[in-house]
Every structure is written in C-alpha cells, then in structure tokens.
Coordinates of C-alpha atoms and ligand atoms in Angstrom, one line a residue:
M9 CA 193.5 65.7 189.2
I10 CA 191.0 63.5 188.6
K11 CA 187.4 64.9 189.6
T12 CA 184.8 62.9 190.9
V13 CA 182.5 65.3 192.6
E14 CA 182.6 68.7 192.3
F15 CA 179.8 70.6 194.5
L16 CA 179.2 73.8 192.2
A17 CA 178.3 77.8 193.7
N18 CA 174.4 76.9 193.2
G19 CA 174.6 74.1 194.8
H20 CA 174.3 71.6 191.9
V21 CA 176.5 68.8 192.6
A22 CA 178.3 67.7 189.2
L23 CA 179.9 64.2 188.7
I24 CA 181.7 62.3 186.3
D25 CA 179.7 59.6 184.7
Q26 CA 181.0 56.7 185.8
R27 CA 178.7 54.8 183.4
L28 CA 180.7 55.7 180.6
L29 CA 184.2 55.4 181.3
P30 CA 186.6 55.0 180.1
T31 CA 185.1 55.9 176.2
E32 CA 183.4 59.1 177.2
E33 CA 184.4 61.5 179.5
V34 CA 180.9 62.9 180.6
I35 CA 179.9 65.5 183.4
V36 CA 176.8 65.2 184.7
T37 CA 175.0 68.0 186.6
C38 CA 172.3 67.0 189.4
T39 CA 169.8 70.1 190.1
T40 CA 167.8 68.4 193.0
Y41 CA 168.6 66.2 195.6
Q42 CA 166.2 63.7 193.5
E43 CA 168.4 63.5 190.8
L44 CA 171.8 63.0 193.2
A45 CA 169.6 60.5 194.8
E46 CA 169.4 58.3 191.6
A47 CA 173.0 59.3 190.2
I48 CA 174.2 57.1 193.4
R49 CA 171.8 54.1 193.0
N50 CA 172.2 54.3 188.9
M51 CA 175.7 53.8 189.7
T52 CA 176.6 57.5 187.3
V53 CA 178.8 57.7 191.2
R54 CA 180.0 54.3 192.7
G55 CA 182.8 53.7 195.3
A56 CA 182.3 54.0 198.8
P57 CA 183.7 57.2 199.5
A58 CA 182.3 58.6 196.5
I59 CA 179.2 58.0 197.4
G60 CA 179.3 59.6 200.6
V61 CA 180.9 62.7 200.0
S62 CA 178.3 62.6 196.8
A63 CA 175.4 62.2 199.5
A64 CA 176.1 65.2 201.9
G65 CA 176.3 67.7 198.9
G66 CA 173.1 66.0 198.3
C67 CA 171.8 66.9 201.6
A68 CA 172.9 70.2 201.1
L69 CA 171.4 70.5 197.8
G70 CA 168.0 69.4 198.6
A71 CA 168.5 71.4 202.0
R72 CA 169.4 74.7 199.6
Q73 CA 165.5 74.3 197.9
I74 CA 163.0 73.7 200.8
A75 CA 160.7 76.6 200.8
T76 CA 160.1 77.9 204.6
D77 CA 161.3 79.8 206.7
N78 CA 159.8 78.0 209.9
L79 CA 162.8 76.0 211.4
A80 CA 160.6 73.2 212.6
A81 CA 159.2 73.0 209.1
F82 CA 162.7 73.0 207.4
K83 CA 164.1 70.2 209.8
T84 CA 160.7 67.9 208.9
K85 CA 161.1 68.1 205.2
F86 CA 165.6 67.6 205.8
E87 CA 164.9 64.6 207.4
E88 CA 162.5 63.0 204.4
I89 CA 165.4 64.4 202.3
C90 CA 168.4 62.4 204.6
R91 CA 166.1 59.2 204.7
V92 CA 165.8 59.7 200.4
I93 CA 169.2 59.7 200.1
A94 CA 170.3 57.4 202.6
G95 CA 167.9 54.7 200.8
T96 CA 170.0 54.7 197.4
R97 CA 172.2 51.8 198.5
P98 CA 172.8 49.5 201.5
T99 CA 176.1 48.4 201.5
A100 CA 178.9 50.6 201.7
V101 CA 178.6 52.4 205.3
N102 CA 179.9 55.8 204.4
L103 CA 176.8 56.6 202.8
F104 CA 175.1 56.7 206.1
W105 CA 178.2 58.0 207.9
A106 CA 178.0 61.3 205.7
V107 CA 174.2 61.0 206.1
D108 CA 174.3 61.4 209.8
R109 CA 177.0 64.0 210.0
M110 CA 174.6 66.1 207.4
R111 CA 172.0 65.2 210.5
R112 CA 173.7 66.0 213.2
V113 CA 174.4 69.4 211.9
A114 CA 170.7 70.1 211.4
A115 CA 170.1 69.0 215.0
A116 CA 172.4 71.7 216.8
H117 CA 170.8 74.2 214.8
N118 CA 168.8 76.8 216.8
G119 CA 169.5 79.7 214.7
P120 CA 167.7 81.0 211.3
V121 CA 166.9 78.8 208.5
A122 CA 169.4 80.8 206.2
A123 CA 172.0 79.9 208.7
L124 CA 171.8 76.4 208.5
K125 CA 171.0 76.0 204.9
Q126 CA 175.1 77.4 204.6
A127 CA 175.9 75.4 207.5
L128 CA 175.1 72.5 205.7
T129 CA 176.3 73.3 203.0
A130 CA 179.7 74.0 205.2
E131 CA 179.7 70.9 206.2
A132 CA 179.6 69.0 203.4
E133 CA 182.3 71.2 201.8
K134 CA 184.2 69.4 204.6
I135 CA 183.8 66.1 204.2
L136 CA 184.7 66.3 200.6
V137 CA 187.9 68.8 201.6
E138 CA 188.8 65.9 204.7
D139 CA 188.1 63.0 202.6
L140 CA 191.1 64.3 199.6
F141 CA 193.8 64.7 202.5
I142 CA 192.1 61.6 204.2
N143 CA 192.9 59.5 200.9
E144 CA 196.1 61.3 200.2
T145 CA 197.7 60.4 204.1
M146 CA 196.3 57.1 203.5
G147 CA 198.3 56.3 200.5
N148 CA 201.3 57.8 202.2
N149 CA 200.9 55.1 204.7
G150 CA 200.2 52.4 202.8
A151 CA 202.8 52.8 200.8
V152 CA 206.0 51.7 202.7
L153 CA 204.1 48.5 202.2
L154 CA 205.0 47.9 198.6
A155 CA 208.6 47.4 197.4
D156 CA 210.3 48.5 194.7
G157 CA 209.6 45.9 191.4
D158 CA 206.4 44.7 193.6
T159 CA 203.3 43.8 191.3
V160 CA 200.1 44.1 193.4
L161 CA 196.6 43.3 192.3
T162 CA 193.5 45.0 193.2
H163 CA 189.7 44.1 192.3
C164 CA 187.3 46.9 191.5
N165 CA 188.3 50.4 191.6
A166 CA 188.9 52.3 194.5
G167 CA 191.5 54.9 193.4
A168 CA 190.5 58.9 192.8
L169 CA 187.2 57.6 191.1
A170 CA 185.8 55.9 194.1
T171 CA 186.3 59.1 196.7
A172 CA 186.0 62.7 196.0
G173 CA 189.0 62.8 193.2
H174 CA 192.8 62.6 193.3
F175 CA 194.4 59.7 195.3
G176 CA 191.8 57.3 196.2
T177 CA 192.1 54.6 198.6
A178 CA 193.6 51.5 197.2
L179 CA 194.9 52.6 194.2
G180 CA 196.4 56.0 196.5
V181 CA 198.4 53.4 198.0
M182 CA 199.7 52.6 194.9
K183 CA 200.0 56.5 193.9
A184 CA 201.7 57.3 196.5
A185 CA 204.5 53.9 196.6
H186 CA 204.6 55.5 192.5
L187 CA 205.2 59.0 193.6
A188 CA 207.9 57.7 195.5
G189 CA 209.9 56.6 192.9
K190 CA 209.0 52.9 193.7
K191 CA 208.8 51.0 190.6
I192 CA 205.5 49.0 190.7
K193 CA 203.4 47.5 189.1
V194 CA 199.4 46.8 189.0
F195 CA 197.3 44.0 187.7
S196 CA 194.1 45.3 187.5
D197 CA 190.7 42.7 187.8
E198 CA 188.7 43.7 185.5
T199 CA 185.7 42.9 188.1
R200 CA 182.5 41.5 186.4
P201 CA 179.7 42.0 186.0
F202 CA 180.1 45.8 186.2
L203 CA 183.7 45.6 185.1
Q204 CA 185.2 48.6 187.5
G205 CA 188.3 47.3 187.1
A206 CA 188.3 46.8 183.2
R207 CA 186.6 50.3 182.6
L208 CA 187.7 52.3 185.8
T209 CA 191.1 51.1 187.2
A210 CA 192.7 50.5 183.8
W211 CA 191.5 54.3 183.0
E212 CA 192.6 55.6 186.0
L213 CA 196.3 54.4 186.1
K214 CA 196.8 54.9 182.7
K215 CA 195.5 58.5 182.4
E216 CA 198.3 58.4 186.0
G217 CA 201.0 57.0 184.1
I218 CA 201.3 53.8 186.5
D219 CA 201.9 50.2 184.8
V220 CA 198.8 48.5 184.6
T221 CA 198.0 44.9 183.2
L222 CA 194.4 44.1 183.0
I223 CA 193.4 40.5 183.8
T224 CA 189.6 39.1 183.6
D225 CA 189.0 37.7 187.3
N226 CA 189.6 34.2 186.8
M227 CA 193.2 34.8 185.7
A228 CA 194.4 35.7 189.0
G229 CA 195.5 32.0 191.0
Y230 CA 197.8 31.8 187.6
F231 CA 199.5 34.6 188.0
M232 CA 199.8 34.6 191.6
K233 CA 200.9 31.1 190.8
K234 CA 203.8 32.1 188.6
G235 CA 204.9 34.3 191.3
M236 CA 203.8 37.2 189.3
I237 CA 201.8 38.8 192.0
N238 CA 203.8 40.3 195.2
K239 CA 200.8 42.1 197.4
V240 CA 197.0 42.2 196.7
V241 CA 195.4 45.9 197.9
V242 CA 192.0 46.3 197.9
G243 CA 189.0 49.1 198.8
A244 CA 186.4 48.2 201.2
D245 CA 182.9 49.4 201.6
R246 CA 182.3 48.4 204.7
I247 CA 184.4 46.7 207.6
A248 CA 183.2 45.6 210.9
A249 CA 184.6 46.6 214.2
N250 CA 186.4 42.6 214.2
G251 CA 188.1 43.4 210.7
D252 CA 185.9 41.3 208.5
A253 CA 185.8 43.5 205.3
A254 CA 182.9 43.8 202.6
N255 CA 183.9 44.8 199.4
K256 CA 183.0 44.0 195.3
I257 CA 181.7 40.7 194.8
G258 CA 184.9 38.5 193.9
T259 CA 187.5 40.1 196.9
Y260 CA 186.6 37.1 199.2
S261 CA 187.8 34.5 196.2
V262 CA 191.3 36.8 195.7
A263 CA 192.0 36.9 199.5
V264 CA 191.8 33.5 199.2
L265 CA 194.2 32.4 197.1
A266 CA 196.6 35.7 198.2
K267 CA 196.2 33.3 201.6
E268 CA 197.1 29.5 199.5
H269 CA 200.1 31.3 198.1
N270 CA 201.5 33.2 200.7
I271 CA 200.7 36.8 199.4
P272 CA 199.7 39.6 201.6
F273 CA 196.4 41.3 201.4
Y274 CA 196.1 44.4 202.1
V275 CA 192.7 46.6 203.0
A276 CA 192.8 49.9 202.3
A277 CA 190.0 52.3 203.7
P278 CA 189.1 55.6 205.7
L279 CA 187.9 54.9 209.3
S280 CA 184.6 56.3 207.9
T281 CA 184.5 53.0 206.3
I282 CA 184.8 51.0 209.5
D283 CA 181.3 50.4 211.2
F284 CA 182.2 50.0 215.1
N285 CA 178.3 49.3 215.7
I286 CA 178.7 45.5 213.5
P287 CA 180.4 42.9 215.8
D288 CA 182.1 41.0 212.6
G289 CA 180.8 40.7 209.3
S290 CA 178.0 38.8 209.1
H291 CA 175.9 42.1 210.1
I292 CA 176.7 43.9 207.0
P293 CA 173.8 44.0 204.7
I294 CA 175.1 43.3 200.9
E295 CA 173.0 44.9 198.4
E296 CA 171.9 42.4 195.6
R297 CA 171.8 44.3 192.1
D298 CA 169.6 44.6 188.6
T299 CA 170.5 40.6 187.3
R300 CA 170.9 42.4 183.7
E301 CA 174.7 43.5 185.0
V302 CA 175.3 39.9 184.4
S303 CA 172.8 38.6 181.6
H304 CA 173.9 41.2 179.7
I305 CA 177.9 43.2 179.1
G306 CA 176.9 46.7 177.9
N307 CA 173.4 46.6 175.8
R308 CA 174.7 42.6 174.1
Q309 CA 172.6 39.8 176.0
V310 CA 175.1 36.9 176.5
A311 CA 172.7 35.0 178.8
P312 CA 170.1 33.2 178.2
D313 CA 166.2 35.0 178.5
G314 CA 164.7 33.1 181.4
V315 CA 167.7 32.0 183.1
R316 CA 168.2 32.3 186.8
I317 CA 170.5 34.8 188.1
L318 CA 172.0 35.7 191.4
N319 CA 173.9 39.0 191.8
P320 CA 175.3 39.7 195.0
A321 CA 177.2 42.8 194.4
F322 CA 179.6 42.2 197.7
D323 CA 181.1 39.6 199.6
V324 CA 183.3 40.0 202.7
T325 CA 186.6 38.6 203.3
P326 CA 187.0 37.5 206.8
N327 CA 189.8 39.0 209.1
K328 CA 192.3 35.7 208.9
Y329 CA 192.9 36.4 205.4
I330 CA 193.7 40.6 205.9
A331 CA 197.4 41.2 206.3
G332 CA 196.8 44.3 207.2
I333 CA 194.2 48.1 207.0
I334 CA 195.7 50.9 205.8
T335 CA 194.0 53.7 207.1
E336 CA 194.1 57.9 207.5
K337 CA 195.4 56.9 211.0
G338 CA 197.7 54.1 210.2
V339 CA 197.8 50.1 209.8
A340 CA 195.6 48.0 211.9
R341 CA 196.9 44.6 212.2
A342 CA 195.3 41.5 214.0
P343 CA 193.7 41.3 216.0
F344 CA 191.6 44.2 214.3
N345 CA 189.5 44.1 217.4
E346 CA 192.1 45.7 219.5
S347 CA 193.7 47.7 216.8
L348 CA 190.7 49.3 214.8
A349 CA 189.7 50.0 218.5
K350 CA 193.2 52.2 218.9
L351 CA 193.5 54.0 215.7
R352 CA 189.8 55.2 216.3
Q353 CA 191.4 57.4 219.3
I354 CA 194.0 58.6 218.0
Ligands
MRU24 O1 179.4 49.0 193.5 P1 180.4 50.1 193.5 O2 180.9 50.0 192.7 O3 180.5 51.2 194.8 O4 181.6 49.1 195.0 C1 183.0 49.7 194.7 C2 184.1 48.6 195.6 O5 183.3 47.9 195.9 C3 185.1 49.9 195.8 O6 186.1 49.0 195.8 C4 184.6 50.2 197.2 O7 184.3 51.1 197.5 C5 186.1 50.4 197.7 S1 186.6 52.5 197.4 C6 187.3 53.3 197.7

C-alpha cells in the first residue's frame, strides 16, 4: 500500500517526496509546522485530499510545540499556525476544510492545554483514517460505472499519492474496478507542466499492476477520435455547489473533447472537496505558479530567456460537461445543485 502521509508517534509528519518520483522514493520528515507548510507550498505533497490530511497533521504538530499552559495564549498561537498552513495553496478546498476542523476542536476546548494537544492529534489522525475509508467507498461507488474492456483516460494524479494513500479518488475508481475483476486499461495524460500524470499516475498504476499507457496531453483528442477511449475519470480540487469542478490545468480541454466524442466525463471527489459556500466555478481562486515550471522541464530550460509565461495551475470544468460526480455517498447527476445538496444530507 502506498502511504503518502504518515503521522509519527512524536507528532512529526512523514511524506513521500513527490518531486522526486518516479526515479527516487524518498521519505521527508517534517519536524515543525513551518517545514510542513513549505512541503505543501513546494509540492513535496500535493493533491487536494493529501494537502488536507497533511495540513491537519501540521496543525497538530505545531500545537504540540507551543510552549505554554495558558489556554488563551495557546489558542492565539494555534490560530497563527492555522493561518500559516492555510496560506500555502489557494485552490484545493480540502486544505481549508481540514484546518477548519482543527480550529473547531480548539474552539470547543475549555480544559487543560495538554488535553487540547491530545485532542488535536486525535482529530488529525481521524482525518487521515477517514480519508482512507472514504476513498475506498468512493472507488466502489464509481467502479460500477466502468465496464469490462473499458479504456479510461485520466488527467493529473488523483490516486493514492493525492490522498493519505492506498486508493485515491479517480484512480480509486479504476483500482476498485480492477479489483472487481474488470479488465480495464488506463490512458494517463502526462499533465504539463508539472507532469503529475507521467511521474506519479504512471508510477502508481504500474505499481498496482493496472494496464497504463502514458500519452502527452495533446494526444487525447486523437485517441478519442479513434474510439480508443470509452470513459474519462478525473479528480477535483474544489467543486462549487452547482457542480462546476476545478482540477489540474488541461482538465477543461479534456472535458470539451469528451463531450464532442460522446464519452462520459466523470469527476471523483470526496464531499470535503465540495465548497457549498460558492454557487458556481467563477468563485474558485485559481493558483498561479512559478513560471519556471513552464520554462523548464526538470532542470533543462526549454523556452527562451525572458519570454512572457503564464502558469495557471487549475481550470474549471463547467457542470454541463460532467456526466456524474462520484462521491463516498453516491454518484451525483445533473442538476448538481440538487443532487450534491442531497448527498450532503445523507
Ligand atoms: O497541483 P496539484 O498536483 O496539487 O493538483 C492536483 C490535482 O489537480 C488533482 O487532480 C486533484 O487534487 C485531485 S486529487 C485526488
């Protein structure tokens, strides 16, 4: 089983360094909440649920290191830690969802500081364990949508590496179908500029023994037209109340291509990825990342010095392109305002 995030007994947070995969498997141990915040910022850990779980661990780690027995002083310092961790990346709502869960534990506590530290560690553990369980359930809910013989296209990495570990979200659907004995094949977009598809999805699926073919992003239309892709399943970083879904840049283009070729396009995400506070995708903040991700591949420069570069990390797929949103509570279908709200109440 791939373990993406692990909380050690001393509160430190161990992460598989996703910047080095697939050629090196290195575990990085964050010994302070500042190190954990930097690990989210620099993509040592990435993927919406994995960011949320790591953030919870970072809050618990920071809390353990606050040196005061005074509850009010502790809560002030803890809020500062929450703010730093929540400031690492803007798009994946799981980050804010997890930090808010930690905040609520602190806000509800009136006893000794030592007990609050324990409660925060327990809450982070709970978030991690729930993530593993939710992803397996979601995988099983989505697997019924895949048929024996399907070839499924995915974009970016929405697998174990994007969650606490084990199943993942979109790849969890494929893993569950595979475990159910369906013979499926996966096409993985390489996902420029950070190459999560080439480096992470291809690595993860090979490890799981699932038939994976790597293609560059601009090949998706070619293979759809040839009838070589039957379904698309991707993850999401934030889904608005109406079902508009933000995911890795390039997902929107895949969705439009899928519509043109009558290929069902599914999004797999836990309910913690749905932001019921925003009515539609226009309210989702899109992260702009370092232009070096575009001007370079690894350490090799591939663009001229000084050329203007844009690097939005995500795009929003309008709900009209989405055949279904696979969650741990079931599959939501259009109209998503109603179906997602119903799932939330289960
Ligand atoms: O920038 P990243 O690598 O954090 O972006 C990740 C994605 O876009 C994933 O597809 C998304 O988080 C779904 S994860 C289960």
